[in-house]
Each structure stands twice: as structure tokens, then as C-alpha cells.
Short mmCIF file of N, CA and C in Angstrom, two decimals:
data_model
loop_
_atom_site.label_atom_id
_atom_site.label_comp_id
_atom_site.label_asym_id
_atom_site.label_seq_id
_atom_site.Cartn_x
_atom_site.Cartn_y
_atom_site.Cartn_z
N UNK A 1 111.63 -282.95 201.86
CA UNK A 1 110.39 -282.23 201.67
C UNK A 1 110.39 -281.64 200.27
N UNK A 2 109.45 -281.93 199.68
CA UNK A 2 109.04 -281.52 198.23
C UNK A 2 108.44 -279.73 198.31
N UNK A 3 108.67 -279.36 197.24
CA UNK A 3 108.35 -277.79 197.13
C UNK A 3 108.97 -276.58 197.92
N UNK A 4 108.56 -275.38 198.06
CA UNK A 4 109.11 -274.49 199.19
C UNK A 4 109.07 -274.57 200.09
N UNK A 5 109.95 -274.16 200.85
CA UNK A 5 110.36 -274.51 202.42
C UNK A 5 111.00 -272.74 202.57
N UNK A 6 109.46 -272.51 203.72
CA UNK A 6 109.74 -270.75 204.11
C UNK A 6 110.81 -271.01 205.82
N UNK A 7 111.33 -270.44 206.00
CA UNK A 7 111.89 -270.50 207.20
C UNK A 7 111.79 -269.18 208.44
N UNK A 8 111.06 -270.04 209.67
CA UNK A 8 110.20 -268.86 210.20
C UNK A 8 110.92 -269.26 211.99
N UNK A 9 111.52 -268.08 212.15
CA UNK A 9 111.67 -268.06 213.74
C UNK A 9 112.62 -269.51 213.69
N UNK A 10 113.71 -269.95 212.76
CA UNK A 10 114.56 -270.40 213.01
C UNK A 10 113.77 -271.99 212.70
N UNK A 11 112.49 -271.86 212.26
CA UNK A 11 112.22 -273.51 211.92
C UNK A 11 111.62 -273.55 210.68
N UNK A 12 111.53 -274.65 209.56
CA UNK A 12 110.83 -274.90 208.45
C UNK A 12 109.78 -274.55 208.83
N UNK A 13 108.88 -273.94 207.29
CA UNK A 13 107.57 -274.20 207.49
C UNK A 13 106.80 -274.53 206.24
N UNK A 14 106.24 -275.35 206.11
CA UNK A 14 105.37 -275.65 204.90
C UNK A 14 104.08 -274.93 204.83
N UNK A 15 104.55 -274.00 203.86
CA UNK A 15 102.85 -272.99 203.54
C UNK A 15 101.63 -273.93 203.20
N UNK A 16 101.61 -274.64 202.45
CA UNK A 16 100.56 -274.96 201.59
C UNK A 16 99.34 -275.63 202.56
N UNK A 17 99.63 -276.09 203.80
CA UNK A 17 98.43 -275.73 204.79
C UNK A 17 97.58 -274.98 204.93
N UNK A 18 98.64 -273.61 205.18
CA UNK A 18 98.03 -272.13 205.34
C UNK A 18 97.30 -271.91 203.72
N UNK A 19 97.92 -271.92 203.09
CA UNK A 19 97.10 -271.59 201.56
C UNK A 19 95.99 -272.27 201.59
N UNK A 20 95.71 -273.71 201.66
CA UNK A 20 94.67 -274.42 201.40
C UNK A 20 93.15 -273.92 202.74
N UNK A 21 93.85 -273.68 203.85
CA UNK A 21 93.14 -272.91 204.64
C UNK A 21 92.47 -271.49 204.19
N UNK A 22 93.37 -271.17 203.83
CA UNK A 22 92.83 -269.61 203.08
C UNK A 22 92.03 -269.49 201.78
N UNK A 23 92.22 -270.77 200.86
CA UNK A 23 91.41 -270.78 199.94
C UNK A 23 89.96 -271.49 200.67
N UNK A 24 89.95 -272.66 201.39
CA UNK A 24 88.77 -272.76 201.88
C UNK A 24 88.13 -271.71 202.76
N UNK A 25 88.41 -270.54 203.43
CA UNK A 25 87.52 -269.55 204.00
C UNK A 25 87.34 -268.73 202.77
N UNK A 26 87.92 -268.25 201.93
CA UNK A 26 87.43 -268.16 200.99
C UNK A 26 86.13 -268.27 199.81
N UNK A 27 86.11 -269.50 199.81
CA UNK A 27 85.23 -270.40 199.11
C UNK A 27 83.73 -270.43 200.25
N UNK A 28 84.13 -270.02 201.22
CA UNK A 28 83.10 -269.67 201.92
C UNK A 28 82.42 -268.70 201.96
N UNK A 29 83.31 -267.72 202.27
CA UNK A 29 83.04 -266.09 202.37
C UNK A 29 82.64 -265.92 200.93
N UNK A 30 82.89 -266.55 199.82
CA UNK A 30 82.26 -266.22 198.45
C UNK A 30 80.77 -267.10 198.00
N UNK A 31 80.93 -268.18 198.42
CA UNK A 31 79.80 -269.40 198.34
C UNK A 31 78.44 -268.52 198.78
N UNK A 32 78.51 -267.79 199.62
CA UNK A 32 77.11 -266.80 200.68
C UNK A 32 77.02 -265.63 200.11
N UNK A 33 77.79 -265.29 198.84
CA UNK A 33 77.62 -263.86 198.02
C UNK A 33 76.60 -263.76 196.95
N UNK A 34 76.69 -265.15 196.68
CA UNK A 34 75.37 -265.24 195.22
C UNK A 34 74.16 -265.55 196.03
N UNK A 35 73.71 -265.79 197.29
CA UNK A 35 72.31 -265.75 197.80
C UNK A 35 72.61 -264.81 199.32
N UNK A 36 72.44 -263.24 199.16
CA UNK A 36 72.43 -261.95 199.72
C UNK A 36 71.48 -262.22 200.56
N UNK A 37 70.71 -262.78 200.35
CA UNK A 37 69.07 -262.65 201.24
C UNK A 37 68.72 -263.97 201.67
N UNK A 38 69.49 -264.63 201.68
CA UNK A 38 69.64 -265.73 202.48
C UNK A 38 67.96 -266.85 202.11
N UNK A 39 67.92 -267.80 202.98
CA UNK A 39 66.87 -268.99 202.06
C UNK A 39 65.57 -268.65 202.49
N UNK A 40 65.19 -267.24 202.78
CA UNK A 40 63.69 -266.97 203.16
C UNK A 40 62.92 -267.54 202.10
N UNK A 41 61.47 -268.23 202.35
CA UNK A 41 60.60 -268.87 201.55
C UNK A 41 59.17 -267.76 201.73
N UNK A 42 58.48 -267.67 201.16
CA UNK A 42 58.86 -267.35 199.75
C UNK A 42 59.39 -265.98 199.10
N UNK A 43 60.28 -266.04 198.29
CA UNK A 43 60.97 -264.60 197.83
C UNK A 43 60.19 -264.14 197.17
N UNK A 44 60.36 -262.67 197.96
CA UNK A 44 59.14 -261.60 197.55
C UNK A 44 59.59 -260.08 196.59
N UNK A 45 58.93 -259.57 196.12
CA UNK A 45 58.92 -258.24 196.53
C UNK A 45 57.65 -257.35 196.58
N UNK A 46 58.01 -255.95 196.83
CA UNK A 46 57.14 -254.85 197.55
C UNK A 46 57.48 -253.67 196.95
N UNK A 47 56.43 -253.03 196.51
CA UNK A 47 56.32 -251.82 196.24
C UNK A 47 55.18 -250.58 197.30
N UNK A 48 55.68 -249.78 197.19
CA UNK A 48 54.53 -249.19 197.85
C UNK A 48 54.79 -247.38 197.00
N UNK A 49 53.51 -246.40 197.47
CA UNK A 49 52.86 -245.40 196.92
C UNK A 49 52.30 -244.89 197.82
N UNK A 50 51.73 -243.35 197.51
CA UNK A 50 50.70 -243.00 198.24
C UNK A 50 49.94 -243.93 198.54
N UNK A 51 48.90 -244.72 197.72
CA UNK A 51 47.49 -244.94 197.77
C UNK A 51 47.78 -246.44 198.91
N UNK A 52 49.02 -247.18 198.54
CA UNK A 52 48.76 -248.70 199.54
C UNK A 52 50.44 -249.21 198.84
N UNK A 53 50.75 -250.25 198.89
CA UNK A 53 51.45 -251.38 198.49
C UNK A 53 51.11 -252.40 198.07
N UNK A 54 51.89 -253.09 197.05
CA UNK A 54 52.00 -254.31 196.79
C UNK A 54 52.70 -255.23 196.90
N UNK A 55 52.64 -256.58 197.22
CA UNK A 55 53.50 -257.33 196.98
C UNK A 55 52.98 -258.34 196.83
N UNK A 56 54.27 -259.12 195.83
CA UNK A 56 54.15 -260.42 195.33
C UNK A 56 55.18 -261.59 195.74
N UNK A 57 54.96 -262.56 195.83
CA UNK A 57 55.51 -263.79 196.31
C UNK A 57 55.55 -264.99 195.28
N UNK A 58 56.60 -265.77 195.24
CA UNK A 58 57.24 -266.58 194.24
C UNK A 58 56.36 -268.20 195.08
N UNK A 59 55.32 -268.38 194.05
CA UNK A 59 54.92 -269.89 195.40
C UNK A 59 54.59 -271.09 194.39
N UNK A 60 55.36 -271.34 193.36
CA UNK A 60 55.42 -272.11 192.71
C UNK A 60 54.90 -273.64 193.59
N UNK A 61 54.01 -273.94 192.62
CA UNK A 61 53.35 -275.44 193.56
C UNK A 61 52.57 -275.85 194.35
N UNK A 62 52.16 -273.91 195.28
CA UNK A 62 51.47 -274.09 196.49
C UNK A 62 50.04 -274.15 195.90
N UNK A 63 48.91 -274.73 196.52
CA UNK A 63 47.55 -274.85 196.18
C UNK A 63 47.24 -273.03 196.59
N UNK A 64 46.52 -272.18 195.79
CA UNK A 64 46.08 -271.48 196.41
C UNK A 64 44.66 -271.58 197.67
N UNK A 65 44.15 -272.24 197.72
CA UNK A 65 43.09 -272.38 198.42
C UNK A 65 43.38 -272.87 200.03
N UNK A 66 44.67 -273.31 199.93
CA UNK A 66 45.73 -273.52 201.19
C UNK A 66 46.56 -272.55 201.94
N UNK A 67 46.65 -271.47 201.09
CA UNK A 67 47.32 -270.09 201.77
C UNK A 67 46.48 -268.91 202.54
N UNK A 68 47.34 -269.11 203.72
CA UNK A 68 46.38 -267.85 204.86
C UNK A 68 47.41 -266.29 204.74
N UNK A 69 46.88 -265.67 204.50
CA UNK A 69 47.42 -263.92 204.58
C UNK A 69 46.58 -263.46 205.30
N UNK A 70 47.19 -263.10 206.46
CA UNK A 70 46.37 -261.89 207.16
C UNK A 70 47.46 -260.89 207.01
N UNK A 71 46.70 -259.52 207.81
CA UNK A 71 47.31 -258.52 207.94
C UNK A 71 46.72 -257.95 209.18
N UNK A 72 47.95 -257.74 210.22
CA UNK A 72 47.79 -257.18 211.50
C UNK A 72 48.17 -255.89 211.68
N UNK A 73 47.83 -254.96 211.99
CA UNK A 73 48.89 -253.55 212.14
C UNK A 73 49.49 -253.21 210.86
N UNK A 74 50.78 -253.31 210.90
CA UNK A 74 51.98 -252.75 209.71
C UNK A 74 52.24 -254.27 209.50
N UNK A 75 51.84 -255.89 210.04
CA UNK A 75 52.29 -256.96 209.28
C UNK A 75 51.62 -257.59 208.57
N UNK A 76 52.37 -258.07 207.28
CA UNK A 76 51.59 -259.17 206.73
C UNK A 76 52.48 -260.08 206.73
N UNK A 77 51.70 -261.10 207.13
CA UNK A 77 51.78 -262.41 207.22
C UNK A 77 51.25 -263.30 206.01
N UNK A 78 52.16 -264.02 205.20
CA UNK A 78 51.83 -265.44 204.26
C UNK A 78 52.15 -266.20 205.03
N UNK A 79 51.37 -267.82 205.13
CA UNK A 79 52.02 -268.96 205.14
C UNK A 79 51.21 -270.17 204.31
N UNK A 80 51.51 -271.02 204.47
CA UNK A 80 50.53 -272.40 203.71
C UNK A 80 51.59 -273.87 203.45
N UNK A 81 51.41 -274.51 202.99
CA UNK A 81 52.27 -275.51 202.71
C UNK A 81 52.36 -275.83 201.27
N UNK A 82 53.58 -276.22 200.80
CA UNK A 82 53.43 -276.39 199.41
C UNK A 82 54.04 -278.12 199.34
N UNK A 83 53.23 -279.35 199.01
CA UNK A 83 53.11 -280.96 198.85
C UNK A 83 54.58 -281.30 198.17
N UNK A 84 54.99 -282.34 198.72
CA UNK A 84 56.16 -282.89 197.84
C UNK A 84 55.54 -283.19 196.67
N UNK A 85 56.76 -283.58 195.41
CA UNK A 85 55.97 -284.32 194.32
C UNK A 85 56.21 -285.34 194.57
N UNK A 86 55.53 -286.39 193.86
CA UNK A 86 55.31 -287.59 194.15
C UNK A 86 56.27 -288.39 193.43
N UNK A 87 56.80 -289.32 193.70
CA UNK A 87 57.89 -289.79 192.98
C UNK A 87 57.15 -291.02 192.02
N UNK A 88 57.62 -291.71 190.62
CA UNK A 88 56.98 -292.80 190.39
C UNK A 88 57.90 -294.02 191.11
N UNK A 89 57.61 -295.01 190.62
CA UNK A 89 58.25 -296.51 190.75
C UNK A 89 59.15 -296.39 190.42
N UNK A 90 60.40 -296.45 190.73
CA UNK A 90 62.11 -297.19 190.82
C UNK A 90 62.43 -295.43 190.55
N UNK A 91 62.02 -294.38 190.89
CA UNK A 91 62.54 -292.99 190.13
C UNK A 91 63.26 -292.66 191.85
N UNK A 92 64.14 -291.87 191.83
CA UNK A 92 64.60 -290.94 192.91
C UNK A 92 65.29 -289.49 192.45
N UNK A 93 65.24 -288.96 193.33
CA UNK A 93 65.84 -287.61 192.89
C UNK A 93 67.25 -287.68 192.65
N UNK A 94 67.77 -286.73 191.39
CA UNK A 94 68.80 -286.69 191.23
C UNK A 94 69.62 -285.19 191.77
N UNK A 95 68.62 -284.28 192.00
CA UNK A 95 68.84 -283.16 192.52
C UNK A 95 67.54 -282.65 193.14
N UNK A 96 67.44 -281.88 194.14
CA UNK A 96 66.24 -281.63 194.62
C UNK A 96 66.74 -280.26 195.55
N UNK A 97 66.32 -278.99 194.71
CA UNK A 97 66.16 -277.68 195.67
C UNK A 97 65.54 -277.25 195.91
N UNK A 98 64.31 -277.48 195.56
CA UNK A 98 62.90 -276.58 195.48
C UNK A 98 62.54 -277.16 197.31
N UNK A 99 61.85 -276.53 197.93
CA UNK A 99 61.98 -277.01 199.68
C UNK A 99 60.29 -277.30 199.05
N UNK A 100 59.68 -278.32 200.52
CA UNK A 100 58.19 -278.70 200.21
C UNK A 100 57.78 -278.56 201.78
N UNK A 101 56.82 -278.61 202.26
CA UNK A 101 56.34 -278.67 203.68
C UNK A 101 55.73 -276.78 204.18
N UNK A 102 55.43 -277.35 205.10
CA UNK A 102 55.05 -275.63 205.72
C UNK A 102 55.94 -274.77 205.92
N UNK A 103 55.25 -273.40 205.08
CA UNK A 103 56.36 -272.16 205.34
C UNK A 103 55.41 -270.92 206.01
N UNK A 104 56.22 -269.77 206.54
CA UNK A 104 55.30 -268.84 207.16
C UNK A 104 56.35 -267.57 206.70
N UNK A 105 56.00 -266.45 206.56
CA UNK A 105 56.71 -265.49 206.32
C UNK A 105 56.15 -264.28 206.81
N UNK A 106 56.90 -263.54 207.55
CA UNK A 106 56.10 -262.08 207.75
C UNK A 106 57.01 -260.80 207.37
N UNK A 107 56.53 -259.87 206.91
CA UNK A 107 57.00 -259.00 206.72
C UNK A 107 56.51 -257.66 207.29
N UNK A 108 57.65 -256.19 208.07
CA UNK A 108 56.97 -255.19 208.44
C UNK A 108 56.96 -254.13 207.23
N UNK A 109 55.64 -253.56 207.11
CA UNK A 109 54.73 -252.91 205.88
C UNK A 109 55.50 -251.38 206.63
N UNK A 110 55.28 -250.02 205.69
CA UNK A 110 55.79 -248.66 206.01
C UNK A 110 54.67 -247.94 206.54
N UNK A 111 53.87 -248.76 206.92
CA UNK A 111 52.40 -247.94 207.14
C UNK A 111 51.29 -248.93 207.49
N UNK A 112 50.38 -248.67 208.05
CA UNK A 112 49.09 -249.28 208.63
C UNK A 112 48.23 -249.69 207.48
N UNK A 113 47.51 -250.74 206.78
CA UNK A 113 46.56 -250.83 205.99
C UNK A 113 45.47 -251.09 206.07
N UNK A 114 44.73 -250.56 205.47
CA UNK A 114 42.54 -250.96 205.74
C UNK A 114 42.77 -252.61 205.65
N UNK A 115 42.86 -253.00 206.37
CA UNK A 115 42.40 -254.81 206.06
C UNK A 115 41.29 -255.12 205.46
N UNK A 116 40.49 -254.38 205.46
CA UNK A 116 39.25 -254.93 205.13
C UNK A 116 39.37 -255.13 203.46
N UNK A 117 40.29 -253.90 203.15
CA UNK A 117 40.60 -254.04 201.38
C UNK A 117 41.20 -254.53 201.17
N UNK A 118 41.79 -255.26 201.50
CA UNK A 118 43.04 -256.19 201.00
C UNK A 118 42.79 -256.86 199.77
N UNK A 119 43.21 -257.24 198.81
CA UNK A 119 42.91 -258.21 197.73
C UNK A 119 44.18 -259.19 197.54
N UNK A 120 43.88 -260.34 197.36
CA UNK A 120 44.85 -261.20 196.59
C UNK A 120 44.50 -261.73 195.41
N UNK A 121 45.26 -262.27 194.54
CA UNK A 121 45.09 -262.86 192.89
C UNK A 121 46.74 -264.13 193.13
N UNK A 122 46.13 -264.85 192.66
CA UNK A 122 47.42 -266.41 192.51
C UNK A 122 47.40 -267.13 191.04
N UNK A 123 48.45 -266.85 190.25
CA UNK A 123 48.78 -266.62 189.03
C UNK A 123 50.01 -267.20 188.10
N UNK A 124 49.86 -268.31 187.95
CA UNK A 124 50.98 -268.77 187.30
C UNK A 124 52.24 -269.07 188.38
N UNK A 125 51.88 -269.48 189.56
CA UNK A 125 52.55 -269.39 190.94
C UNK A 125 53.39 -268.45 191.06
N UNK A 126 52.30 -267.01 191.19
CA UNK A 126 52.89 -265.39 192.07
C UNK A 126 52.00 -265.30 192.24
N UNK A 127 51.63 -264.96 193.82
CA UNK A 127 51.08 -264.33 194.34
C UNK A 127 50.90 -263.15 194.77
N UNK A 128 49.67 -262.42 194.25
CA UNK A 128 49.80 -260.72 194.37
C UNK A 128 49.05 -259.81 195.11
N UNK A 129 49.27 -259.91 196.24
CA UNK A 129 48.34 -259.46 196.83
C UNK A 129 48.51 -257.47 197.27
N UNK A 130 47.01 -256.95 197.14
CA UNK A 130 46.87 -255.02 197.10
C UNK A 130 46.60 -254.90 198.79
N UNK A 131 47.37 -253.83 199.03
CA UNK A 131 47.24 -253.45 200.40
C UNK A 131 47.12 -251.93 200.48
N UNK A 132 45.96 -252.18 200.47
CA UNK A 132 45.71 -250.40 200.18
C UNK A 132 45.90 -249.65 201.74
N UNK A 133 46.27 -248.60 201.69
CA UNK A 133 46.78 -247.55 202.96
C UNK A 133 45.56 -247.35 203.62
N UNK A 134 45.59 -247.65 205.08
CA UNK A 134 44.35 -246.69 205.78
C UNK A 134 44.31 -245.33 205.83
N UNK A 135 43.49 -245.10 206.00
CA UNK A 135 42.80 -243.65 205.69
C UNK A 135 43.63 -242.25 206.46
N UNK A 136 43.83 -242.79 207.76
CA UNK A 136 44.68 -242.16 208.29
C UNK A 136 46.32 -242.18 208.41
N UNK A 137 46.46 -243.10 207.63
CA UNK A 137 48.02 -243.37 207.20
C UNK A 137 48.27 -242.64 205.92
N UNK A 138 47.37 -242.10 205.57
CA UNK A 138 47.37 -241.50 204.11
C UNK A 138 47.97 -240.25 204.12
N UNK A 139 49.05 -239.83 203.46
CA UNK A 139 49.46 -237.95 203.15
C UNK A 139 48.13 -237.18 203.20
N UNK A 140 48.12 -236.06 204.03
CA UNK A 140 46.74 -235.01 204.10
C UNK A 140 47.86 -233.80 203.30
N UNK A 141 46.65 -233.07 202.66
CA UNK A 141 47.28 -232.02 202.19
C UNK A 141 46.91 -230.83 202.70
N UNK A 142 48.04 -230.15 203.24
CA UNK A 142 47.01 -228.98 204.64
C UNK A 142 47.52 -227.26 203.15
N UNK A 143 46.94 -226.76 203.43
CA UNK A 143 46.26 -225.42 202.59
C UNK A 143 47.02 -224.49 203.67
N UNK A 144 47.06 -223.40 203.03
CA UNK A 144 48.31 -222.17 203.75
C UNK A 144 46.63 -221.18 203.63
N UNK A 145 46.33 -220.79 205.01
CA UNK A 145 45.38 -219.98 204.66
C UNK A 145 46.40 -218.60 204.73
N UNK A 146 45.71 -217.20 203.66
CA UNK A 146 46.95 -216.03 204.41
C UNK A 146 45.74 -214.98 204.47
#
């Protein structure tokens, strides 16, 4: 036997199993550290304020005239589909990450919003849509009578 030879409970043992095992969980447990938030479509973010929230969504490709947002309660809901590209004659992919087909996403909001105000804008593929606070979700400011 080539290399070290540990001797355990009275028999050889060849580590480099165990090592190669330990570097592959490894390579795992590290591989899932550079994407925290795992492959939700589409990556967003959210701000919010007194007056409402915003948020925007990464939708590179999608037609806007194809995307439904509602807003129910405290959710909003995106979804729509975004088209493969089309490949030419004798071409195939040499890498391909961008995902294509139908996506849906919902997210829970910190507060109730007027639906009726809602606005969206689709922009250089981000989508930005205003969710202004209902009226009664709003901070009241109560007065100290003395």
C-alpha cells in the first residue's frame, strides 16, 4: 500500500477515502453559499415607508404586456412567462442559465394596500411596481389632549 497507513482498533486504515469524502461535503456545503436565496424567479427587492412600498423585479426578456400582478390582502403576486430564444441553423447552446417558460412569485407585504392605486412601470427589464398603504394601515397621529 502506497502512502500513510493510520492504524485503528488493531487494523490498517487508508484515510484518503475519508478525506475525499470530506472534501466532497464540503464542496457542497460551500457550492449553496454564493446563492443564499436560493433560484426564486424573479429576484426582487422591496422597500417600504409610511406612505406604501415598492418593489422591483429583475424580468429580463419577459414581454410586459404578458405579466399579471395582482394584489390580494398583504399579497402580491407576479407571474407571466418569459419565450425561449430562438436558436438559428446548426447553432446550440454552449451554456444556458437564464430559465424560460412560466414563472409565478408571491410575496407577503408588512401591511394591507389600496389596490386600486397600485402602479407598475417595465423598464429596461425591471419591473417597478408602487403599492401605496391603505388608509387604514396608515400610522394615525393621536394628540395628548391635557
Amino acid at each position: 500500500m502506497y502512502g500513510p497507513v493510520l492504524w485503528r482498533f488493531g487494523r490498517a486504515m487508508d484515510p484518503w477515502p475519508e478525506i475525499q469524502r470530506l472534501q466532497q461535503e464540503m464542496n457542497r456545503i460551500f457550492s449553496s453559499a454564493s446563492q443564499p436565496y436560493g433560484h426564486e424567479f424573479p429576484a426582487i427587492n422591496a422597500w417600504a415607508g409610511e406612505e406604501g412600498m415598492v418593489v422591483t423585479a429583475e424580468l429580463p426578456g419577459a414581454d410586459p404586456e404578458k405579466l399579471d400582478i395582482s394584489v390580494v390582502g398583504d399579497s402580491l403576486t407576479i407571474s407571466g412567462n418569459r419565450e425561449a430564444e430562438a436558436l438559428k441553423a446548426g447553432e446550440s447552446y454552449h451554456r444556458q442559465e437564464r430559465s424560460c417558460g412560466r414563472f409565478t412569485r408571491t410575496i407577503q407585504l408588512p401591511f394591507h394596500v389600496d389596490a386600486a392605486k397600485v402602479a407598475a412601470t417595465y423598464e429596461r427589464g425591471i419591473l417597478n411596481v408602487v403599492l401605496p398603504r391603505s388608509e387604514a394601515e396608515k400610522p394615525k397621529k393621536i394628540s395628548i389632549k391635557s
